[in-house]
Amino acid sequence: MSVIVIACEGNICRSPYVQFALADALDRSGVHDHSVRSVGVRTVAGRPMFHRSSAALAAAGITGHESFRSSPATPALLADADLVLTMERWHRSSIVERVPRTLRRVFTLREAARIASRADLVADVAVTGGDVAAVLRRRRLDAITPDPVADDIPDPVAGDAEAHAAFRRTADDAVSALVPLIVACASGAAA
C-alpha cells in the first residue's frame, strides 16, 4: 500500500481538508491501494478539524472526517511515506530538515499539481515503474515557476469565509490535477 502524507502547519484546516478530498477522489477513481494521512509541522496531537474545512467536506458528501484529530509530523511517518505534499514551501523545508531522506519525495501540493499536469502519463509511468514521486522528480524542471510563492497555499484559518473558499478552490484544483497521475501510476504499477 502506498502512503501519501499531506502536511501543513497545524493539521487542522488545510492538510486534513486535502487528506479527505484526495482520498475521496482516489476512491471514486478506483484507486484503493493508497493510504492518505495528514500531519502538522507545528501542532499537538488531538485538535479537531477547523469548522469550515469540516463543513466543506460534509457539503461535498465526503465522510470520515467527523472524528478527525490533528497529528504531529513524526520522523517515522515521514520516512515511511511514498509521497509528501505540503501546503507551503517552508513546510517542505521543515520536513526535509527533520528527515533529509524525504528530499526526493516531498513537494508542495501546487508544485506537484503543476508537474502532474505536464507529465506524460504513459512514458513517465513506464520509465518510473509507477512511482508517483519519481514521475514528479523526473518532470520537476519542466514545471519551474518564475514565482515560487505561487507554490504556497496560504492558511485561511484567520480569514473569513471567502478566504476559506479561495483555499478550497485552489486545493480542489490541485487535487484534480494530481489524481490522474496517481491513477496512472497505480494502473502502471499493477500492470
PDB file of C-alpha atoms in Angstrom:
ATOM      1  CA  MET A   1       0.000   0.000   0.000  1.00  0.00           C
ATOM      2  CA  SER A   2       1.315   3.420  -0.977  1.00  0.00           C
ATOM      3  CA  VAL A   3       1.340   6.120   1.719  1.00  0.00           C
ATOM      4  CA  ILE A   4       0.702   9.775   0.867  1.00  0.00           C
ATOM      5  CA  VAL A   5       1.181  12.312   3.649  1.00  0.00           C
ATOM      6  CA  ILE A   6      -0.305  15.806   3.433  1.00  0.00           C
ATOM      7  CA  ALA A   7       1.346  18.414   5.673  1.00  0.00           C
ATOM      8  CA  CYS A   8       0.624  21.936   6.817  1.00  0.00           C
ATOM      9  CA  GLU A   9       1.360  23.895   9.972  1.00  0.00           C
ATOM     10  CA  GLY A  10      -1.360  22.976  12.463  1.00  0.00           C
ATOM     11  CA  ASN A  11      -3.039  19.986  10.794  1.00  0.00           C
ATOM     12  CA  ILE A  12      -6.492  21.363  11.498  1.00  0.00           C
ATOM     13  CA  CYS A  13      -7.529  23.151   8.300  1.00  0.00           C
ATOM     14  CA  ARG A  14      -5.603  22.715   5.040  1.00  0.00           C
ATOM     15  CA  SER A  15      -3.934  19.328   5.328  1.00  0.00           C
ATOM     16  CA  PRO A  16      -6.957  17.456   6.712  1.00  0.00           C
ATOM     17  CA  TYR A  17      -9.189  19.012   4.056  1.00  0.00           C
ATOM     18  CA  VAL A  18      -6.789  17.862   1.314  1.00  0.00           C
ATOM     19  CA  GLN A  19      -6.359  14.465   3.008  1.00  0.00           C
ATOM     20  CA  PHE A  20     -10.063  13.687   2.793  1.00  0.00           C
ATOM     21  CA  ALA A  21     -10.603  15.354  -0.600  1.00  0.00           C
ATOM     22  CA  LEU A  22      -7.697  13.403  -2.157  1.00  0.00           C
ATOM     23  CA  ALA A  23      -8.702  10.106  -0.545  1.00  0.00           C
ATOM     24  CA  ASP A  24     -12.261  10.581  -1.823  1.00  0.00           C
ATOM     25  CA  ALA A  25     -11.084  11.463  -5.342  1.00  0.00           C
ATOM     26  CA  LEU A  26      -8.806   8.415  -5.455  1.00  0.00           C
ATOM     27  CA  ASP A  27     -11.578   6.173  -4.165  1.00  0.00           C
ATOM     28  CA  ARG A  28     -14.002   7.494  -6.807  1.00  0.00           C
ATOM     29  CA  SER A  29     -11.276   6.855  -9.420  1.00  0.00           C
ATOM     30  CA  GLY A  30     -10.992   3.217  -8.367  1.00  0.00           C
ATOM     31  CA  VAL A  31      -7.644   3.554  -6.591  1.00  0.00           C
ATOM     32  CA  HIS A  32      -7.945   1.778  -3.264  1.00  0.00           C
ATOM     33  CA  ASP A  33      -4.323   0.864  -2.517  1.00  0.00           C
ATOM     34  CA  HIS A  34      -3.306   4.263  -1.146  1.00  0.00           C
ATOM     35  CA  SER A  35      -3.364   5.473   2.431  1.00  0.00           C
ATOM     36  CA  VAL A  36      -3.718   9.255   2.674  1.00  0.00           C
ATOM     37  CA  ARG A  37      -2.746  10.801   6.011  1.00  0.00           C
ATOM     38  CA  SER A  38      -2.182  14.348   7.210  1.00  0.00           C
ATOM     39  CA  VAL A  39       0.160  15.917   9.735  1.00  0.00           C
ATOM     40  CA  GLY A  40       1.225  19.278  11.089  1.00  0.00           C
ATOM     41  CA  VAL A  41       4.791  20.518  11.305  1.00  0.00           C
ATOM     42  CA  ARG A  42       3.850  22.695  14.317  1.00  0.00           C
ATOM     43  CA  THR A  43       0.954  21.040  16.061  1.00  0.00           C
ATOM     44  CA  VAL A  44      -0.038  18.994  19.038  1.00  0.00           C
ATOM     45  CA  ALA A  45      -1.992  15.789  18.739  1.00  0.00           C
ATOM     46  CA  GLY A  46      -5.722  15.697  19.252  1.00  0.00           C
ATOM     47  CA  ARG A  47      -7.070  19.005  17.941  1.00  0.00           C
ATOM     48  CA  PRO A  48     -10.331  18.835  15.938  1.00  0.00           C
ATOM     49  CA  MET A  49     -10.643  19.937  12.330  1.00  0.00           C
ATOM     50  CA  PHE A  50     -11.364  23.607  11.618  1.00  0.00           C
ATOM     51  CA  HIS A  51     -15.129  24.036  11.307  1.00  0.00           C
ATOM     52  CA  ARG A  52     -15.060  25.490   7.778  1.00  0.00           C
ATOM     53  CA  SER A  53     -12.965  22.589   6.438  1.00  0.00           C
ATOM     54  CA  SER A  54     -15.214  20.043   8.088  1.00  0.00           C
ATOM     55  CA  ALA A  55     -18.371  21.761   6.824  1.00  0.00           C
ATOM     56  CA  ALA A  56     -16.983  21.964   3.275  1.00  0.00           C
ATOM     57  CA  LEU A  57     -16.183  18.243   3.255  1.00  0.00           C
ATOM     58  CA  ALA A  58     -19.656  17.425   4.568  1.00  0.00           C
ATOM     59  CA  ALA A  59     -21.266  19.670   1.932  1.00  0.00           C
ATOM     60  CA  ALA A  60     -19.318  17.767  -0.737  1.00  0.00           C
ATOM     61  CA  GLY A  61     -20.656  14.469   0.615  1.00  0.00           C
ATOM     62  CA  ILE A  62     -17.230  13.376   1.858  1.00  0.00           C
ATOM     63  CA  THR A  63     -17.405  11.389   5.079  1.00  0.00           C
ATOM     64  CA  GLY A  64     -14.973  10.007   7.624  1.00  0.00           C
ATOM     65  CA  HIS A  65     -13.645  13.384   8.754  1.00  0.00           C
ATOM     66  CA  GLU A  66     -16.049  13.809  11.653  1.00  0.00           C
ATOM     67  CA  SER A  67     -13.725  12.211  14.210  1.00  0.00           C
ATOM     68  CA  PHE A  68     -10.513  13.680  12.776  1.00  0.00           C
ATOM     69  CA  ARG A  69      -7.855  14.813  15.252  1.00  0.00           C
ATOM     70  CA  SER A  70      -4.554  16.522  14.458  1.00  0.00           C
ATOM     71  CA  SER A  71      -1.266  14.631  14.370  1.00  0.00           C
ATOM     72  CA  PRO A  72       2.292  15.951  14.517  1.00  0.00           C
ATOM     73  CA  ALA A  73       4.737  15.191  11.711  1.00  0.00           C
ATOM     74  CA  THR A  74       6.900  12.440  13.184  1.00  0.00           C
ATOM     75  CA  PRO A  75      10.161  11.335  11.594  1.00  0.00           C
ATOM     76  CA  ALA A  76       8.910   7.741  11.385  1.00  0.00           C
ATOM     77  CA  LEU A  77       5.726   8.658   9.494  1.00  0.00           C
ATOM     78  CA  LEU A  78       7.578  10.987   7.127  1.00  0.00           C
ATOM     79  CA  ALA A  79      10.318   8.417   6.473  1.00  0.00           C
ATOM     80  CA  ASP A  80       7.739   5.756   5.591  1.00  0.00           C
ATOM     81  CA  ALA A  81       5.761   7.990   3.208  1.00  0.00           C
ATOM     82  CA  ASP A  82       5.986   7.337  -0.513  1.00  0.00           C
ATOM     83  CA  LEU A  83       4.959  10.931  -1.241  1.00  0.00           C
ATOM     84  CA  VAL A  84       4.694  14.014   0.996  1.00  0.00           C
ATOM     85  CA  LEU A  85       2.666  17.007  -0.184  1.00  0.00           C
ATOM     86  CA  THR A  86       2.880  20.283   1.721  1.00  0.00           C
ATOM     87  CA  MET A  87       0.795  23.434   1.662  1.00  0.00           C
ATOM     88  CA  GLU A  88       3.750  25.831   1.726  1.00  0.00           C
ATOM     89  CA  ARG A  89       7.427  25.822   0.803  1.00  0.00           C
ATOM     90  CA  TRP A  90       8.507  26.298   4.411  1.00  0.00           C
ATOM     91  CA  HIS A  91       6.611  23.120   5.381  1.00  0.00           C
ATOM     92  CA  ARG A  92       8.601  21.271   2.700  1.00  0.00           C
ATOM     93  CA  SER A  93      11.854  22.710   4.073  1.00  0.00           C
ATOM     94  CA  SER A  94      10.896  21.812   7.632  1.00  0.00           C
ATOM     95  CA  ILE A  95      10.197  18.222   6.649  1.00  0.00           C
ATOM     96  CA  VAL A  96      13.440  17.832   4.714  1.00  0.00           C
ATOM     97  CA  GLU A  97      15.394  19.314   7.641  1.00  0.00           C
ATOM     98  CA  ARG A  98      13.778  16.805  10.020  1.00  0.00           C
ATOM     99  CA  VAL A  99      14.077  13.805   7.716  1.00  0.00           C
ATOM    100  CA  PRO A 100      16.662  14.508   4.979  1.00  0.00           C
ATOM    101  CA  ARG A 101      15.926  11.288   3.104  1.00  0.00           C
ATOM    102  CA  THR A 102      12.465  12.656   2.216  1.00  0.00           C
ATOM    103  CA  LEU A 103      14.065  15.194  -0.149  1.00  0.00           C
ATOM    104  CA  ARG A 104      13.214  13.163  -3.257  1.00  0.00           C
ATOM    105  CA  ARG A 105       9.606  12.580  -2.140  1.00  0.00           C
ATOM    106  CA  VAL A 106       8.400  15.951  -0.841  1.00  0.00           C
ATOM    107  CA  PHE A 107       6.701  18.622  -2.958  1.00  0.00           C
ATOM    108  CA  THR A 108       4.246  21.398  -2.327  1.00  0.00           C
ATOM    109  CA  LEU A 109       0.753  20.400  -3.424  1.00  0.00           C
ATOM    110  CA  ARG A 110       0.630  23.128  -6.073  1.00  0.00           C
ATOM    111  CA  GLU A 111       4.083  22.203  -7.370  1.00  0.00           C
ATOM    112  CA  ALA A 112       3.062  18.548  -7.648  1.00  0.00           C
ATOM    113  CA  ALA A 113      -0.168  19.506  -9.410  1.00  0.00           C
ATOM    114  CA  ARG A 114       1.679  21.716 -11.895  1.00  0.00           C
ATOM    115  CA  ILE A 115       4.204  18.963 -12.631  1.00  0.00           C
ATOM    116  CA  ALA A 116       1.486  16.298 -12.883  1.00  0.00           C
ATOM    117  CA  SER A 117      -0.404  18.366 -15.434  1.00  0.00           C
ATOM    118  CA  ARG A 118       2.701  18.298 -17.665  1.00  0.00           C
ATOM    119  CA  ALA A 119       3.573  14.624 -17.156  1.00  0.00           C
ATOM    120  CA  ASP A 120       3.349  12.061 -19.911  1.00  0.00           C
ATOM    121  CA  LEU A 121       1.061   9.557 -18.214  1.00  0.00           C
ATOM    122  CA  VAL A 122       2.273   6.701 -20.407  1.00  0.00           C
ATOM    123  CA  ALA A 123       6.004   7.284 -20.846  1.00  0.00           C
ATOM    124  CA  ASP A 124       6.724   8.704 -17.376  1.00  0.00           C
ATOM    125  CA  VAL A 125       4.806   5.958 -15.628  1.00  0.00           C
ATOM    126  CA  ALA A 126       6.579   3.279 -17.687  1.00  0.00           C
ATOM    127  CA  VAL A 127      10.043   4.714 -17.008  1.00  0.00           C
ATOM    128  CA  THR A 128       9.456   5.100 -13.259  1.00  0.00           C
ATOM    129  CA  GLY A 129       7.590   1.857 -12.677  1.00  0.00           C
ATOM    130  CA  GLY A 130       4.523   3.676 -11.395  1.00  0.00           C
ATOM    131  CA  ASP A 131       6.300   5.675  -8.676  1.00  0.00           C
ATOM    132  CA  VAL A 132       4.428   8.993  -8.329  1.00  0.00           C
ATOM    133  CA  ALA A 133       7.326  10.781  -6.605  1.00  0.00           C
ATOM    134  CA  ALA A 134       9.725   9.567  -9.318  1.00  0.00           C
ATOM    135  CA  VAL A 135       7.471  10.978 -12.044  1.00  0.00           C
ATOM    136  CA  LEU A 136       7.292  14.291 -10.195  1.00  0.00           C
ATOM    137  CA  ARG A 137      11.098  14.370  -9.826  1.00  0.00           C
ATOM    138  CA  ARG A 138      11.557  13.455 -13.490  1.00  0.00           C
ATOM    139  CA  ARG A 139       9.381  16.370 -14.654  1.00  0.00           C
ATOM    140  CA  ARG A 140      10.259  18.915 -11.936  1.00  0.00           C
ATOM    141  CA  LEU A 141      12.485  21.040 -14.190  1.00  0.00           C
ATOM    142  CA  ASP A 142       9.732  21.208 -16.820  1.00  0.00           C
ATOM    143  CA  ALA A 143       7.439  22.961 -14.369  1.00  0.00           C
ATOM    144  CA  ILE A 144       9.542  25.540 -12.565  1.00  0.00           C
ATOM    145  CA  THR A 145       7.550  28.659 -11.810  1.00  0.00           C
ATOM    146  CA  PRO A 146       9.092  32.131 -12.053  1.00  0.00           C
ATOM    147  CA  ASP A 147       7.199  32.989  -8.853  1.00  0.00           C
ATOM    148  CA  PRO A 148       7.980  30.424  -6.109  1.00  0.00           C
ATOM    149  CA  VAL A 149       5.308  31.991  -3.873  1.00  0.00           C
ATOM    150  CA  ALA A 150       2.809  30.530  -6.349  1.00  0.00           C
ATOM    151  CA  ASP A 151       3.638  27.119  -4.874  1.00  0.00           C
ATOM    152  CA  ASP A 152       2.194  28.134  -1.492  1.00  0.00           C
ATOM    153  CA  ILE A 153      -1.414  27.735  -0.390  1.00  0.00           C
ATOM    154  CA  PRO A 154      -1.959  30.390   2.315  1.00  0.00           C
ATOM    155  CA  ASP A 155      -3.543  29.443   5.613  1.00  0.00           C
ATOM    156  CA  PRO A 156      -7.180  30.623   5.674  1.00  0.00           C
ATOM    157  CA  VAL A 157      -7.809  29.985   9.379  1.00  0.00           C
ATOM    158  CA  ALA A 158      -7.551  33.650  10.388  1.00  0.00           C
ATOM    159  CA  GLY A 159      -9.519  34.783   7.336  1.00  0.00           C
ATOM    160  CA  ASP A 160     -13.192  34.977   6.562  1.00  0.00           C
ATOM    161  CA  ALA A 161     -15.428  32.514   4.740  1.00  0.00           C
ATOM    162  CA  GLU A 162     -14.251  33.824   1.337  1.00  0.00           C
ATOM    163  CA  ALA A 163     -10.604  33.200   2.244  1.00  0.00           C
ATOM    164  CA  HIS A 164     -11.510  29.615   3.075  1.00  0.00           C
ATOM    165  CA  ALA A 165     -13.487  29.252  -0.152  1.00  0.00           C
ATOM    166  CA  ALA A 166     -10.453  30.528  -2.105  1.00  0.00           C
ATOM    167  CA  PHE A 167      -8.271  27.964  -0.320  1.00  0.00           C
ATOM    168  CA  ARG A 168     -10.712  25.175  -1.209  1.00  0.00           C
ATOM    169  CA  ARG A 169     -10.807  26.169  -4.879  1.00  0.00           C
ATOM    170  CA  THR A 170      -7.010  26.145  -5.022  1.00  0.00           C
ATOM    171  CA  ALA A 171      -6.744  22.841  -3.162  1.00  0.00           C
ATOM    172  CA  ASP A 172      -9.516  21.189  -5.194  1.00  0.00           C
ATOM    173  CA  ASP A 173      -7.875  22.293  -8.463  1.00  0.00           C
ATOM    174  CA  ALA A 174      -4.544  20.865  -7.309  1.00  0.00           C
ATOM    175  CA  VAL A 175      -6.131  17.571  -6.257  1.00  0.00           C
ATOM    176  CA  SER A 176      -7.915  17.346  -9.623  1.00  0.00           C
ATOM    177  CA  ALA A 177      -4.625  17.869 -11.462  1.00  0.00           C
ATOM    178  CA  LEU A 178      -2.774  15.288  -9.352  1.00  0.00           C
ATOM    179  CA  VAL A 179      -5.302  12.446  -9.331  1.00  0.00           C
ATOM    180  CA  PRO A 180      -4.817  11.373 -12.986  1.00  0.00           C
ATOM    181  CA  LEU A 181      -1.089  10.873 -12.339  1.00  0.00           C
ATOM    182  CA  ILE A 182      -1.719   8.824  -9.194  1.00  0.00           C
ATOM    183  CA  VAL A 183      -4.318   6.737 -11.036  1.00  0.00           C
ATOM    184  CA  ALA A 184      -1.942   6.189 -13.979  1.00  0.00           C
ATOM    185  CA  CYS A 185       0.864   5.191 -11.624  1.00  0.00           C
ATOM    186  CA  ALA A 186      -1.397   2.799  -9.706  1.00  0.00           C
ATOM    187  CA  SER A 187      -2.520   1.236 -13.000  1.00  0.00           C
ATOM    188  CA  GLY A 188       1.026   1.131 -14.386  1.00  0.00           C
ATOM    189  CA  ALA A 189       2.446  -0.403 -11.262  1.00  0.00           C
ATOM    190  CA  ALA A 190      -0.257  -3.066 -11.298  1.00  0.00           C
ATOM    191  CA  ALA A 191       0.400  -3.951 -14.951  1.00  0.00           C
TER     192      ALA A 191
END
